Short mmCIF file of C-alpha atoms and ligand atoms in Angstrom, two decimals:
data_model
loop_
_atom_site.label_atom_id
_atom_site.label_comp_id
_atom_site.label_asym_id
_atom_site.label_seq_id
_atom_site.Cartn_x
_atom_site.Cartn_y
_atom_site.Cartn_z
CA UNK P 255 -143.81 -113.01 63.32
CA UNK P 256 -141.92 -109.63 62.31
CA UNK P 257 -138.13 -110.34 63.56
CA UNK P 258 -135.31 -107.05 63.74
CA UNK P 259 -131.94 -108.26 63.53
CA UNK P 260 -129.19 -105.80 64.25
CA UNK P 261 -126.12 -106.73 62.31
CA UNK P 262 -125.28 -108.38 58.92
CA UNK P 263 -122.06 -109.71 59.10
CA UNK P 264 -122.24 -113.80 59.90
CA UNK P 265 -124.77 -114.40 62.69
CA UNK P 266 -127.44 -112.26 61.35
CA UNK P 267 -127.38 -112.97 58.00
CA UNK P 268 -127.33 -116.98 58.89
CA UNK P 269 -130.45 -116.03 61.44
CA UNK P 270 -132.29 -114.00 58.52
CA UNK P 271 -131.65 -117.11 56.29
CA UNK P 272 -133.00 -119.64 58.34
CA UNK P 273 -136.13 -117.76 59.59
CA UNK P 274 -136.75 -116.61 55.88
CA UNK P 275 -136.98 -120.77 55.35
CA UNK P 276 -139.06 -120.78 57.86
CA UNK P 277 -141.85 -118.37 57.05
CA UNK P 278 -140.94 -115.33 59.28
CA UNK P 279 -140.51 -112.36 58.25
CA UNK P 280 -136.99 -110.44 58.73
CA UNK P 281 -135.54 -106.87 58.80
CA UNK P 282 -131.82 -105.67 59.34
CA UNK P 283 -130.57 -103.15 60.51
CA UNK P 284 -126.70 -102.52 59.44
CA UNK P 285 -124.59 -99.47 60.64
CA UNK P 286 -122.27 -99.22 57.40
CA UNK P 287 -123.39 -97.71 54.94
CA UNK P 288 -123.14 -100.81 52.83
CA UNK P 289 -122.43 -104.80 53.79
CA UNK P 290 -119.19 -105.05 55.33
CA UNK P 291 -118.41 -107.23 52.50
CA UNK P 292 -115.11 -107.35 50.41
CA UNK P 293 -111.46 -108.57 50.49
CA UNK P 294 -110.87 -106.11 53.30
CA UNK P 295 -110.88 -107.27 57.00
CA UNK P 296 -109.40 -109.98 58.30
CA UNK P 297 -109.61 -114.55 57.52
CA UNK P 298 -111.60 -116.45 59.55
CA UNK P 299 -112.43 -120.55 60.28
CA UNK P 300 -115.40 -122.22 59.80
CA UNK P 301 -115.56 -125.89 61.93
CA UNK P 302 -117.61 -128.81 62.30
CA UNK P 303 -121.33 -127.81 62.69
CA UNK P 304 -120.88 -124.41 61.55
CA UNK P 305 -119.47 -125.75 58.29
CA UNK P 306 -122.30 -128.45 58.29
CA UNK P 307 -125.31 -125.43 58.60
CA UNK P 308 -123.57 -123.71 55.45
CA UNK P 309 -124.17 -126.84 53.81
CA UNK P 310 -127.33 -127.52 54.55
CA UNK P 311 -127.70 -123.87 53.35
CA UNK P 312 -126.38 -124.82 50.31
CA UNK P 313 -123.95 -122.32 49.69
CA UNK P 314 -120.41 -124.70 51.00
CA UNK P 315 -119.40 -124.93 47.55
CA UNK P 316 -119.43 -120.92 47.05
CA UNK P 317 -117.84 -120.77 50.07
CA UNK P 318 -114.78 -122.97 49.56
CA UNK P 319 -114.06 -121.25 46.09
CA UNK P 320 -114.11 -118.26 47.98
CA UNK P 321 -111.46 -119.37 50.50
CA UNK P 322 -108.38 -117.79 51.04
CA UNK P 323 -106.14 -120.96 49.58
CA UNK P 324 -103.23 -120.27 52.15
CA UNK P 325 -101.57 -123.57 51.84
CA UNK P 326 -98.00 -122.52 53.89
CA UNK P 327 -96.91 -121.61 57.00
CA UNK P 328 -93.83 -120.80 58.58
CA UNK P 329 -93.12 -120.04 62.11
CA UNK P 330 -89.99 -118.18 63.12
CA UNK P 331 -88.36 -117.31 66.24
CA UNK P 332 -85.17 -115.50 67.92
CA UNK P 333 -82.76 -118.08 67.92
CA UNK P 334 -85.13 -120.85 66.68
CA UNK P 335 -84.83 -122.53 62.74
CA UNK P 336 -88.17 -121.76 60.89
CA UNK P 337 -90.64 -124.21 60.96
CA UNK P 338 -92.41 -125.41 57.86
CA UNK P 339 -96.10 -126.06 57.82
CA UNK P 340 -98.36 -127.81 55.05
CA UNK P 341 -101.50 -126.12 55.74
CA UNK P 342 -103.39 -128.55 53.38
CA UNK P 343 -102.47 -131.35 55.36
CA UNK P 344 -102.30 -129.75 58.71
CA UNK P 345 -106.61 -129.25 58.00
CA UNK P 346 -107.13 -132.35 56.14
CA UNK P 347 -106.25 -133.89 59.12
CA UNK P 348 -108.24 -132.06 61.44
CA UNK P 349 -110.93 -132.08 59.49
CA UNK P 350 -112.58 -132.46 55.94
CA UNK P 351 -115.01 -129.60 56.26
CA UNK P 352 -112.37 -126.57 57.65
CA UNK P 353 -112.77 -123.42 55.41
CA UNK P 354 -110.46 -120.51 56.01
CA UNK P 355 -112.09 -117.49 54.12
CA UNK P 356 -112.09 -113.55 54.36
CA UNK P 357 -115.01 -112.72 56.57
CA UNK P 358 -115.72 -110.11 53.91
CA UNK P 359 -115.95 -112.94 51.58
CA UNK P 360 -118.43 -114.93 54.17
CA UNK P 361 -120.49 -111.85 54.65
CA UNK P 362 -121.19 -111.79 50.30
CA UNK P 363 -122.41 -114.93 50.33
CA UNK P 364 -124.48 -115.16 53.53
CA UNK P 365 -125.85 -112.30 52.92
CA UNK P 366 -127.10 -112.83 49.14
CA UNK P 367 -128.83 -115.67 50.24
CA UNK P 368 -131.25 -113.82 52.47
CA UNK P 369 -133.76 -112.63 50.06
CA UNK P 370 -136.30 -111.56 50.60
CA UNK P 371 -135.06 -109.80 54.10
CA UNK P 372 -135.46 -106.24 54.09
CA UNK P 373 -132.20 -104.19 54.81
CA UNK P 374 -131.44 -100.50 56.18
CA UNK P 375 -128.18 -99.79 55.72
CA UNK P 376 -126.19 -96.81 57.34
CA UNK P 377 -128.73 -97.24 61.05
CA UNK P 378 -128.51 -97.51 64.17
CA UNK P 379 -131.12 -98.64 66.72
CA UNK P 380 -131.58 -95.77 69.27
CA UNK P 381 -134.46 -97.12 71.41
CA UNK P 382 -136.12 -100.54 72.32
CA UNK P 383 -139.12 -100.63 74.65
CA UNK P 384 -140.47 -104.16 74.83
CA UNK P 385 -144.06 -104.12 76.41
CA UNK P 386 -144.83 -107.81 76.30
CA UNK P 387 -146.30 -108.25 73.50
CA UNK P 388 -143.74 -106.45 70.70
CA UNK P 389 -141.16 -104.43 70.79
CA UNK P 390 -140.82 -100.48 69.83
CA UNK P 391 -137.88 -99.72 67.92
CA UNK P 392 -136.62 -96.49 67.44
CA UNK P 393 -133.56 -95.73 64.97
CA UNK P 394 -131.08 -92.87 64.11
CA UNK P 395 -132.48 -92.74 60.94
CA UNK P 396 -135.43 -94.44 59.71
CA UNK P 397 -139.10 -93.48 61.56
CA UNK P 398 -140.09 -96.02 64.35
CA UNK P 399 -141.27 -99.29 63.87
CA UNK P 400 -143.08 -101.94 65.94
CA UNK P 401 -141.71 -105.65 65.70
CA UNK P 402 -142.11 -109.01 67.96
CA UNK P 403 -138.52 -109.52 68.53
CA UNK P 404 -135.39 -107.78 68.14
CA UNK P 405 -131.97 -109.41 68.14
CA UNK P 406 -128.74 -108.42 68.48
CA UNK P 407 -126.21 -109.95 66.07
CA UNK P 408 -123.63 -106.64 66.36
CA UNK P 409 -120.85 -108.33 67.17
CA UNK P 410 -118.58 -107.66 70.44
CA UNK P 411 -119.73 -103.91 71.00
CA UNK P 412 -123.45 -104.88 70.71
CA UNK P 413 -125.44 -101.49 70.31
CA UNK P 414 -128.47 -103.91 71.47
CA UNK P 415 -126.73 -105.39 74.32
CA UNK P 416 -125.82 -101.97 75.36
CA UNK P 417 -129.59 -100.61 75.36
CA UNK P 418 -131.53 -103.86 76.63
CA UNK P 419 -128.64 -105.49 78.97
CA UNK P 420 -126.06 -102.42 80.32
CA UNK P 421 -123.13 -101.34 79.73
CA UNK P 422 -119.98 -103.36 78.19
CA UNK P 423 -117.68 -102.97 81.17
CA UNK P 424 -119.79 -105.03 83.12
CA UNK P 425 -119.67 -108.10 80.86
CA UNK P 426 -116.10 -107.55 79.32
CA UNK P 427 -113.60 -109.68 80.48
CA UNK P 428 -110.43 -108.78 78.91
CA UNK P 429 -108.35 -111.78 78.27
CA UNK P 430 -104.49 -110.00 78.52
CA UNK P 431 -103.87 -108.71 75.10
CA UNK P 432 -104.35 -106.73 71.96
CA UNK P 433 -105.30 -107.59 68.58
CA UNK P 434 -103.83 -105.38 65.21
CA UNK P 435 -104.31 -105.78 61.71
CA UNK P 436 -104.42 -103.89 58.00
CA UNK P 437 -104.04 -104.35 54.50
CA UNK P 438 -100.73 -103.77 52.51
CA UNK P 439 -98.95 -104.17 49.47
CA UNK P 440 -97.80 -107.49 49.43
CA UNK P 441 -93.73 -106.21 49.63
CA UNK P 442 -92.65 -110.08 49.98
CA UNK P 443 -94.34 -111.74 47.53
CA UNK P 444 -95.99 -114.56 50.07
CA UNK P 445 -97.82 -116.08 47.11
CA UNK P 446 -100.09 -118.91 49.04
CA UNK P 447 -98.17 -118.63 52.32
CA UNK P 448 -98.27 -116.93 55.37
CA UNK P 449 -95.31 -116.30 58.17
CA UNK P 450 -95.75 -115.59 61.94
CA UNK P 451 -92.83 -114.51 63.73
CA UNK P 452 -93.15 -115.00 67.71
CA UNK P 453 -91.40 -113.71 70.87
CA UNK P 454 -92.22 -113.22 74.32
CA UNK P 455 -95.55 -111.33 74.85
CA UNK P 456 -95.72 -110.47 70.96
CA UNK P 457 -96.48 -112.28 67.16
CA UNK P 458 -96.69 -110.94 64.19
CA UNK P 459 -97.88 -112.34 61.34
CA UNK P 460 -98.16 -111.81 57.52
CA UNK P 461 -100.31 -113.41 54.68
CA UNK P 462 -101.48 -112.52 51.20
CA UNK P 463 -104.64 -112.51 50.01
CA UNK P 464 -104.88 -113.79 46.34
CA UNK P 465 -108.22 -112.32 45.45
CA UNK P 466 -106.14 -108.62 45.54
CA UNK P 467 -102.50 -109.42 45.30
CA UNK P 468 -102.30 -107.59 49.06
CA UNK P 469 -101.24 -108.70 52.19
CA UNK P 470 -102.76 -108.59 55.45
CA UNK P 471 -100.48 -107.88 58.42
CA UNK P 472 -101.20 -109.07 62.16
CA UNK P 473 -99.69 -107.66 65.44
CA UNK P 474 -100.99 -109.50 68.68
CA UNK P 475 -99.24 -108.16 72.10
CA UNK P 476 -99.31 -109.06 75.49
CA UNK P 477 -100.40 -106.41 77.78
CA UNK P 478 -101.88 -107.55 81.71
CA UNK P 479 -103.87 -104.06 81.75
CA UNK P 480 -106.20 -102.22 79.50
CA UNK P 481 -105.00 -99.67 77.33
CA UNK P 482 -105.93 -96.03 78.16
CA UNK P 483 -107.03 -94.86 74.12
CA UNK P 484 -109.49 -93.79 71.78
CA UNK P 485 -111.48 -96.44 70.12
CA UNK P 486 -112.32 -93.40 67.65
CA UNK P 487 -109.23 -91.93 67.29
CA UNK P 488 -107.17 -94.60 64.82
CA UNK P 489 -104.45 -92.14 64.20
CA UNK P 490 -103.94 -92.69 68.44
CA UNK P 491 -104.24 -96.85 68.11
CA UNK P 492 -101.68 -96.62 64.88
CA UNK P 493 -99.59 -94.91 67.28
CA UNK P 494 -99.59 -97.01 69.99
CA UNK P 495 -99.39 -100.61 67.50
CA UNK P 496 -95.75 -98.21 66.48
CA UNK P 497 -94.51 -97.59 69.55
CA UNK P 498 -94.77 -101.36 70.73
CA UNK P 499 -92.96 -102.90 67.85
CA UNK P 500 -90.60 -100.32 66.81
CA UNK P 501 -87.71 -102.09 68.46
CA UNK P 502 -89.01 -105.94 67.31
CA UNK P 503 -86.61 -106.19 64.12
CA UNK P 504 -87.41 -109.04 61.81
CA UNK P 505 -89.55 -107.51 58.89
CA UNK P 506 -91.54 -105.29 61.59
CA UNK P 507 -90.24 -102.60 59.94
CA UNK P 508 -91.20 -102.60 56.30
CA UNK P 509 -94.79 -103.32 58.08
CA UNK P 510 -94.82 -100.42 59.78
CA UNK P 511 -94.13 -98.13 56.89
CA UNK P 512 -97.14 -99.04 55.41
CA UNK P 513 -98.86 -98.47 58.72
CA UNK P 514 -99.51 -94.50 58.14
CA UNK P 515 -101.31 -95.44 54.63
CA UNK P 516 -103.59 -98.38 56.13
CA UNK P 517 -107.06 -97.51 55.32
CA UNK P 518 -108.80 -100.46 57.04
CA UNK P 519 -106.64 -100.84 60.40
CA UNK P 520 -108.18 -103.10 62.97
CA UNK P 521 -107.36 -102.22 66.53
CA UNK P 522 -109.17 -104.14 69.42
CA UNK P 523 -108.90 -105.95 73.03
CA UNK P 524 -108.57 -109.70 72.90
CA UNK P 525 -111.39 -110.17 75.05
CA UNK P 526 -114.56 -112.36 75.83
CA UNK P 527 -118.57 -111.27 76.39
CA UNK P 528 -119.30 -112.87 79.53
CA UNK P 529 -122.92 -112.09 79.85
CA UNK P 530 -124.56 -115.23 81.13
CA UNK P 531 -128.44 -114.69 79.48
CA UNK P 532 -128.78 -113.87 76.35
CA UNK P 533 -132.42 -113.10 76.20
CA UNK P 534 -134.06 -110.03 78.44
CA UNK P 535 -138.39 -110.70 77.28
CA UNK P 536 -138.36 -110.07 73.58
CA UNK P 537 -135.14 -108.80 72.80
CA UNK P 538 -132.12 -111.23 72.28
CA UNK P 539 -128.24 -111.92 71.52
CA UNK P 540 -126.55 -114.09 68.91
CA UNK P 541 -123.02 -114.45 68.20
CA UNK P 542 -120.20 -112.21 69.12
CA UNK P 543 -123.35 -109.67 70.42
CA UNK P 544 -123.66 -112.32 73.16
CA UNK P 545 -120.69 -114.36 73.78
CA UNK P 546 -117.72 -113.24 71.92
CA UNK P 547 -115.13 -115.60 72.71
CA UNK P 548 -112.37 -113.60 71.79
CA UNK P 549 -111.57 -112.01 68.43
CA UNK P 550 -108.83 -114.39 66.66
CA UNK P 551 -108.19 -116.72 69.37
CA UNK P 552 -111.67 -118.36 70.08
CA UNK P 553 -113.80 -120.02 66.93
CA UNK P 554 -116.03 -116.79 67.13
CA UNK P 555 -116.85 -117.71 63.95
CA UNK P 556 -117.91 -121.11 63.94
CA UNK P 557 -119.99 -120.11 67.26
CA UNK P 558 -121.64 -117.44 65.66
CA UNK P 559 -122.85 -119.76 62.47
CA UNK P 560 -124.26 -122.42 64.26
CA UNK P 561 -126.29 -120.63 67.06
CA UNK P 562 -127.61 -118.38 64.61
CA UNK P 563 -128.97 -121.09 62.93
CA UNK P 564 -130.33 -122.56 65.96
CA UNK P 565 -131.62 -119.42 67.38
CA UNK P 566 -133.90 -119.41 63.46
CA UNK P 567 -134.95 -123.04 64.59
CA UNK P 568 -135.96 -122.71 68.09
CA UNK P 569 -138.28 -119.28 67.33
CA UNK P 570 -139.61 -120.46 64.44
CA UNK P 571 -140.76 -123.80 66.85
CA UNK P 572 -141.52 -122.03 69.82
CA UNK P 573 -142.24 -118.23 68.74
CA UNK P 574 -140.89 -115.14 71.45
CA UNK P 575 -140.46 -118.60 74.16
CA UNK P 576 -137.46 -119.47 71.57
CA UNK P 577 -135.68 -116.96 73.10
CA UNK P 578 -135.27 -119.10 76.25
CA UNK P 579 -134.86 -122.38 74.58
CA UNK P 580 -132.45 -121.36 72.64
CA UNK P 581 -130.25 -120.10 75.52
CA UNK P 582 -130.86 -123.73 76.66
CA UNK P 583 -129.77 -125.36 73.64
CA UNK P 584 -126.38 -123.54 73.22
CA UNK P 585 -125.02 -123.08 76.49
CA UNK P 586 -122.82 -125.42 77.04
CA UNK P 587 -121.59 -124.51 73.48
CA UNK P 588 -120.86 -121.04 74.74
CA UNK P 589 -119.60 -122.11 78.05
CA UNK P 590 -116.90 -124.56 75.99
CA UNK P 591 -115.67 -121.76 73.71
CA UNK P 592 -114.98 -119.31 76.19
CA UNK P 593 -112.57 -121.73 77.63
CA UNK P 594 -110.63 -121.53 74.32
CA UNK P 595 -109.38 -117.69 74.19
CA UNK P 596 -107.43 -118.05 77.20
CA UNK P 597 -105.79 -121.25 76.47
CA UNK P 598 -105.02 -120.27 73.04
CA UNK P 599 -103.51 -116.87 74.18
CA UNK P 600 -101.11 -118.97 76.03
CA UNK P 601 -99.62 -120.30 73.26
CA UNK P 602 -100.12 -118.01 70.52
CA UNK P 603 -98.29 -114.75 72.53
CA UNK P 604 -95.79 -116.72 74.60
CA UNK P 605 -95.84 -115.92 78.63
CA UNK P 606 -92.15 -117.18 78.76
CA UNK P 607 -89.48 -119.18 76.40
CA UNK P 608 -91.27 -122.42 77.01
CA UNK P 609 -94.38 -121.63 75.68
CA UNK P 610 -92.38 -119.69 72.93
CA UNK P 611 -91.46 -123.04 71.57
CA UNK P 612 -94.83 -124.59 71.97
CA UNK P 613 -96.58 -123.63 68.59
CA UNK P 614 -93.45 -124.74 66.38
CA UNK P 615 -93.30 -127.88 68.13
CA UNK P 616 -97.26 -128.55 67.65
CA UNK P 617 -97.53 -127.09 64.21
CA UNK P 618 -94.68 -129.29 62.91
CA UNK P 619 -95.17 -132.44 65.11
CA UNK P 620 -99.09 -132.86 64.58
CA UNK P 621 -99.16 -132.76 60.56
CA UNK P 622 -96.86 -135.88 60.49
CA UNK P 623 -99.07 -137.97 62.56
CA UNK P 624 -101.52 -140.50 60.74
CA UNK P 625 -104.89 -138.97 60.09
CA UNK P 626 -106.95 -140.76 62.59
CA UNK P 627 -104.61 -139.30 65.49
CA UNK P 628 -104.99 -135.94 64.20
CA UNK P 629 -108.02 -136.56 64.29
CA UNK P 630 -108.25 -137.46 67.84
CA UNK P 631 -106.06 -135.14 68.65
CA UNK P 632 -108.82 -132.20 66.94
CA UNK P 633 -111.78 -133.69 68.87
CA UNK P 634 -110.16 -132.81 72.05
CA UNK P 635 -109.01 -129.89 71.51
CA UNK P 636 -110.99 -127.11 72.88
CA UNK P 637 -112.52 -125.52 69.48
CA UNK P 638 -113.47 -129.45 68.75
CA UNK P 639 -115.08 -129.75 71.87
CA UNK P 640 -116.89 -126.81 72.37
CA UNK P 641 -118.58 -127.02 68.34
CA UNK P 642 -119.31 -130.86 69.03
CA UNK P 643 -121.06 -130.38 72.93
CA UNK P 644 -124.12 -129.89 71.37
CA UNK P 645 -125.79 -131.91 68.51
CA UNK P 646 -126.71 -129.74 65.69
CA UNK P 647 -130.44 -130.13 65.93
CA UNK P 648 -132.81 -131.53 62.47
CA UNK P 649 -135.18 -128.64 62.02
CA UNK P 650 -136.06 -129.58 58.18
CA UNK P 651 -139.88 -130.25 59.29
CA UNK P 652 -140.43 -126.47 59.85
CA UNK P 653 -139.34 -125.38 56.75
CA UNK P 654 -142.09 -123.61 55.04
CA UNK P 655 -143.31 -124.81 52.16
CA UNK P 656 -144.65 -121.46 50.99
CA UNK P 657 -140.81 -120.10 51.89
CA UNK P 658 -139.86 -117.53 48.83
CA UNK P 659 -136.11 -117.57 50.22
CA UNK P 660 -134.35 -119.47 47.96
CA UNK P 661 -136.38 -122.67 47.93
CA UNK P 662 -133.72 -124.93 46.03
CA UNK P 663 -131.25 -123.67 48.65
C1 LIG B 944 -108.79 -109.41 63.57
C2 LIG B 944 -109.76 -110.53 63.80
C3 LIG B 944 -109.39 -111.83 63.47
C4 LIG B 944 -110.30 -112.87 63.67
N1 LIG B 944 -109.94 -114.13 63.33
C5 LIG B 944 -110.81 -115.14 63.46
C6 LIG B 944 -110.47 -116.45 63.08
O1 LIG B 944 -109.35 -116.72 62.64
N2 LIG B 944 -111.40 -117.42 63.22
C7 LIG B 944 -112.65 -117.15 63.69
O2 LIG B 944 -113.50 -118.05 63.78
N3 LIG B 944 -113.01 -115.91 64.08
C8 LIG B 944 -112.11 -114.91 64.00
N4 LIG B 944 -112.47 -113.65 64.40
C9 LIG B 944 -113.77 -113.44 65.05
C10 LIG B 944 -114.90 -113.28 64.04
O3 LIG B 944 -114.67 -112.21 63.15
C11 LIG B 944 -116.21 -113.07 64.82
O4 LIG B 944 -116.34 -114.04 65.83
C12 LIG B 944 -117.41 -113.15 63.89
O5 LIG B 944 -117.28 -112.21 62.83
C13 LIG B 944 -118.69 -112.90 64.69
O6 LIG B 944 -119.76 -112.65 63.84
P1 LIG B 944 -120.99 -111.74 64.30
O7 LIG B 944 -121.89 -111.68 63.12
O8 LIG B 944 -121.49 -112.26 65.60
O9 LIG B 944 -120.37 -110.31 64.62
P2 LIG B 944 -119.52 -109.33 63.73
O10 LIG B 944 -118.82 -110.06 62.63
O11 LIG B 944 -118.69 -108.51 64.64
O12 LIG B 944 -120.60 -108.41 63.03
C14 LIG B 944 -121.32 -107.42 63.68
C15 LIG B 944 -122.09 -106.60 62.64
O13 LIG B 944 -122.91 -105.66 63.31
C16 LIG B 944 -122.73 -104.39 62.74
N5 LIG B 944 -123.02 -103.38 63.76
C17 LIG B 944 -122.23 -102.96 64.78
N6 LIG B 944 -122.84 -102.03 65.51
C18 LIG B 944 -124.07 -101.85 64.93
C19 LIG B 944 -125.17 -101.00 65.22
N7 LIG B 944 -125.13 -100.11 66.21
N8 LIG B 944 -126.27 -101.09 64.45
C20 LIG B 944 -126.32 -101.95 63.40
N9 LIG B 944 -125.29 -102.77 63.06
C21 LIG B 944 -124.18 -102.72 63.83
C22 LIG B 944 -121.29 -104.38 62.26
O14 LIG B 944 -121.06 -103.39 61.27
C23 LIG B 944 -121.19 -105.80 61.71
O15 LIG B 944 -121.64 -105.87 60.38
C24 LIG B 944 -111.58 -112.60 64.23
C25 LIG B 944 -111.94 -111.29 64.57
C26 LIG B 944 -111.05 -110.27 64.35
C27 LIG B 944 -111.47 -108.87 64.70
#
């Protein structure tokens, strides 16, 4: 079986791993010139079975000495005393396998564990006509190509999702806010800790990451409509991210100085893919391509991890019929995590002064409880719940014997 993946950030690298293990040969197709990897970008999670697939991958030990190592928090508010978090603690009692890392950082190592897939950087798929028994694949760049499947693992604006499945308005659902962030010079020295400063409808947050001596500032605000912009134009977006927090005090304004000079500025929607299949014939969706459940404020991460690696398991048992058994097999996965965004928005970008003292409350109440309550305290949260719906299936029988990807792995 000849497999396209679209994408090489986190689900498709995971998916080009696992069928690589398997025996099946993989392509992928990445629109940057070059992996997305590097200190750039923005930290993400990894939870429960995701964290258990990237050790059965063998790579968890790269991973955690990539981390970021943010060990502090510290949550301010008009008219409220900081609160002090022990981030150690706070995840050691959530959970022993919680990895905060650069996604940059997750992409490296993912990624250079995938040999021997076959990458082409800097394309685009422009065509896909499945006729039952493969699918035709056209591209920007490279000359056509036939394969038996093609998935889409590029991310919340899925170019495949777009050409096999319709348009994004139809299966957008935006979740009442917008996401910012960029890299500066670390002006306050944060060391290992990060600050979030809260008021109604807006946060901002701040942390450093130790691998470049830089910071990485956040902006999250509360808006009930979509924004009329460019997603192009990032002069426009820089604009708008000004204009909203020029009156917020605090240190808002030594951020926005460096706002002009940001070279990697991150503008988005906080919303959720709400497409209900995931596989149209041959062609399919993993990760944020097919159920994004909300940049920043829904475990996309996690999500993406461990249904990439069951997608690998379920085609390389069934063939093309994976498609559908996979959509079986993490559903109710999906269907948990999408409940998370819009609880977690709640809290994160206060509606109203009570929810404005939520998160301080939470963040400084929960560490101080006796592990086993965090514990049960995690496992029902919603990110707990969704990750944990599903068992992780066993698929160590198929792994190929005759697999040149990284056999010791
Ligand atoms: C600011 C921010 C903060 C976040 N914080 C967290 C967090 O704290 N915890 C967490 O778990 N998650 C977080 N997330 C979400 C997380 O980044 C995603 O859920 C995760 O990266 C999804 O992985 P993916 O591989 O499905 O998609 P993506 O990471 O979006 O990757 C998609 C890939 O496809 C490529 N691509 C796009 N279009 C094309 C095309 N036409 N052709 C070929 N390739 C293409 C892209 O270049 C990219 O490499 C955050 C997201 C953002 C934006």
């Amino acid at each position: 079986m000849k497999v396209l993946i679209s994408g090489a950030s986190v689900a498709g690298p995971v998916l080009a791993y696992w069928l690589n293990r398997y025996g099946v040969e993989t392509t992928v197709v990445e629109r940057t010139p070059a992996l997305r990897h590097g200190l750039g970008g923005h930290a993400v999670d990894l939870f429960g079975h995701a964290s258990d697939v990237v050790q059965k991958m063998g790579l968890w030990d790269e991973v955690t000495a990539a981390r970021t190592m943010i060990d502090e928090l510290t949550i301010e508010r008009a008219g409220g005393r900081p609160v002090h978090v022990d981030l150690g603690r706070l995840y050691a009692g959530i959970s022993d396998q919680h990895v905060e890392i650069l996604r940059g950082e997750l992409t490296r190592i993912l990624s250079a564990a995938t040999t021997p897939t076959e990458y082409l950087f800097g394309d685009s798929i422009t065509a896909l006509t499945d006729d039952g028994a493969g699918v035709d694949v056209t591209f920007e760049r490279n000359a056509p190509r036939r394969f038996d499947l093609v998935i889409g693992a590029d991310g919340m604006h899925s170019n495949v999702r777009r050409l096999a499945f319709g348009p994004e308005e139809s299966v957008r659902r935006h979740l009442g806010g917008y996401l910012a962030v960029y890299s500066m010079p670390d002006v306050f020295a944060l060391g290992s800790s990060m600050l979030i400063h809260q008021s109604v409808g807006r946060l901002v947050g701040l942390y450093s990451v130790r691998q470049t001596g830089q910071a990485r500032a956040m902006f999250m605000v509360r808006t009930e409509a979509e924004l009329e912009y460019d997603y192009r134009d990032k002069d426009q977006q820089k604009a708008l991210l000004a204009t909203e927090f020029r009156d917020y005090g605090w240190r808002v304004p030594q951020l926005l100085e460096q706002l002009e000079a940001a070279g990697d500025f991150y503008f988005d929607a906080i919303a959720q893919i709400t497409l209900d299949t995931w596989q149209r014939g041959r062609i399919g969706l993993v990760g944020d391509a097919g159920y994004c459940p909300a940049p920043a404020v829904g475990g996309g991460t996690s999500l993406a991890v461990a249904t990439a690696y069951i997608l690998a398991g379920e085609l390389a048992t069934h063939g093309p019929a994976g498609l559908r058994t996979y959509e079986a097999e993490v559903r109710q996965m999906v269907d948990r995590s999408r409940k998370i965004g819009p609880k977690v928005m709640g809290s994160i970008i206060p509606r109203g002064p009570a929810t404005l003292r939520l998160l301080p409350w939470a963040a400084s109440v929960v560490p101080k409880l006796p592990t086993p309550i965090q514990r049960f305290i995690w496992s029902q949260n919603a990110v707990g719940k969704a990750l944990g719906s599903t068992a992780l299936p066993d698929y160590s029988a198929l792994l190929s014997p005759r697999s040149p990807a990284n056999p010791g792995r």
